[in-house]
C-alpha cells in the first residue's frame, strides 16, 4: 500500500466470501450484488451486522487498511441500520488494500 495516513474498516463476511477473499486477497462481486462493499468503522459493529445477516458464528470479520484520502471519498452513514458508522466502497477503490482477519 502507498504511504500516507490510513483508516481501518471492518466487514463481516460469509464463510464463502471469507475463503474467496483470503485466497485472492481482493474483494469481488457476488452474483446479483452491488459493485461495491459496505464496511463498519469498528469490528464490534461489523459483528452486529454479521450476526444479523449470516447468523451468529457463521461469519468472519475482515479488517481493511485503506488510505485515508481514499476512505474519505467513500459514502458514509453516521448510523447505518441503527448499528453504527458505515461506509460504502466501490470495488475499484479497494484494489491493493491490506486485508486481515480479525478475531473478537
Short mmCIF file of C-alpha atoms in Angstrom, two decimals:
data_model
loop_
_atom_site.label_atom_id
_atom_site.label_comp_id
_atom_site.label_asym_id
_atom_site.label_seq_id
_atom_site.Cartn_x
_atom_site.Cartn_y
_atom_site.Cartn_z
CA UNK A 1 0.00 0.00 0.00
CA UNK A 2 1.17 3.55 -0.72
CA UNK A 3 2.45 5.81 2.04
CA UNK A 4 0.15 8.07 3.99
CA UNK A 5 -2.36 8.01 6.83
CA UNK A 6 -4.68 5.01 6.80
CA UNK A 7 -8.19 4.21 8.01
CA UNK A 8 -9.14 0.78 9.32
CA UNK A 9 -12.54 -0.50 8.21
CA UNK A 10 -14.25 -3.79 9.05
CA UNK A 11 -16.50 -6.14 7.14
CA UNK A 12 -18.42 -9.19 8.31
CA UNK A 13 -18.27 -11.77 5.53
CA UNK A 14 -19.88 -15.14 4.98
CA UNK A 15 -17.62 -18.15 5.24
CA UNK A 16 -17.71 -18.47 1.44
CA UNK A 17 -16.71 -14.82 0.93
CA UNK A 18 -14.03 -15.17 3.60
CA UNK A 19 -12.39 -18.10 1.78
CA UNK A 20 -12.54 -16.24 -1.55
CA UNK A 21 -11.07 -13.00 -0.16
CA UNK A 22 -8.29 -14.75 1.74
CA UNK A 23 -7.39 -16.80 -1.36
CA UNK A 24 -7.43 -13.90 -3.85
CA UNK A 25 -6.57 -11.02 -1.45
CA UNK A 26 -9.28 -8.91 -3.08
CA UNK A 27 -12.99 -8.22 -2.93
CA UNK A 28 -15.15 -9.38 -5.84
CA UNK A 29 -18.87 -9.02 -6.53
CA UNK A 30 -21.20 -11.91 -5.80
CA UNK A 31 -23.78 -12.73 -8.49
CA UNK A 32 -26.60 -10.19 -8.41
CA UNK A 33 -24.83 -7.94 -5.89
CA UNK A 34 -23.73 -4.33 -5.91
CA UNK A 35 -20.40 -3.30 -7.44
CA UNK A 36 -19.07 -2.40 -4.02
CA UNK A 37 -18.94 -3.40 -0.35
CA UNK A 38 -20.19 -1.98 2.94
CA UNK A 39 -17.79 -1.58 5.87
CA UNK A 40 -18.24 -0.78 9.54
CA UNK A 41 -15.87 1.54 11.34
CA UNK A 42 -15.41 -0.87 14.26
CA UNK A 43 -15.13 -4.65 14.48
CA UNK A 44 -17.93 -4.73 17.06
CA UNK A 45 -20.37 -3.07 14.65
CA UNK A 46 -19.26 -5.41 11.86
CA UNK A 47 -20.02 -8.34 14.19
CA UNK A 48 -23.54 -7.00 14.79
CA UNK A 49 -24.16 -6.90 11.04
CA UNK A 50 -22.64 -10.38 10.73
CA UNK A 51 -24.99 -11.76 13.40
CA UNK A 52 -27.94 -10.18 11.62
CA UNK A 53 -27.02 -11.13 8.04
CA UNK A 54 -25.28 -14.51 8.45
CA UNK A 55 -26.28 -15.67 11.92
CA UNK A 56 -24.07 -15.99 14.99
CA UNK A 57 -20.91 -17.97 14.27
CA UNK A 58 -21.49 -18.06 10.51
CA UNK A 59 -19.17 -15.22 9.51
CA UNK A 60 -15.67 -13.83 9.87
CA UNK A 61 -14.53 -10.25 10.36
CA UNK A 62 -12.05 -8.72 7.95
CA UNK A 63 -10.02 -5.60 8.71
CA UNK A 64 -9.19 -3.49 5.68
CA UNK A 65 -6.46 -0.86 5.68
CA UNK A 66 -7.36 1.95 3.28
CA UNK A 67 -5.53 5.19 2.60
CA UNK A 68 -7.39 7.94 4.47
CA UNK A 69 -7.58 10.06 1.32
CA UNK A 70 -9.38 7.20 -0.44
CA UNK A 71 -11.60 6.28 2.52
CA UNK A 72 -12.71 9.92 2.77
CA UNK A 73 -14.29 9.58 -0.69
CA UNK A 74 -16.49 6.62 0.35
CA UNK A 75 -20.16 7.28 1.02
CA UNK A 76 -20.62 7.36 4.80
CA UNK A 77 -23.59 6.97 7.14
CA UNK A 78 -23.24 8.03 10.79
CA UNK A 79 -25.58 5.23 11.97
CA UNK A 80 -26.49 2.74 9.24
CA UNK A 81 -29.40 0.44 10.17
CA UNK A 82 -29.28 1.80 13.72
CA UNK A 83 -25.99 -0.03 14.31
CA UNK A 84 -23.18 2.47 13.82
CA UNK A 85 -21.00 4.33 11.33
CA UNK A 86 -20.56 2.62 7.97
CA UNK A 87 -19.03 3.32 4.59
CA UNK A 88 -19.66 2.02 1.10
CA UNK A 89 -16.69 1.50 -1.23
CA UNK A 90 -16.74 0.72 -4.93
CA UNK A 91 -14.65 -2.34 -5.80
CA UNK A 92 -12.23 -0.27 -7.89
CA UNK A 93 -11.39 1.74 -4.74
CA UNK A 94 -10.49 -1.46 -2.87
CA UNK A 95 -7.73 -2.58 -5.23
CA UNK A 96 -4.47 -3.01 -3.36
CA UNK A 97 -5.88 -2.59 0.16
CA UNK A 98 -4.36 -4.59 3.00
CA UNK A 99 -6.80 -7.26 4.23
CA UNK A 100 -6.50 -9.15 7.54
CA UNK A 101 -8.77 -11.41 9.54
CA UNK A 102 -9.79 -10.00 12.92
CA UNK A 103 -10.84 -12.07 15.92
CA UNK A 104 -13.16 -10.60 18.52
#
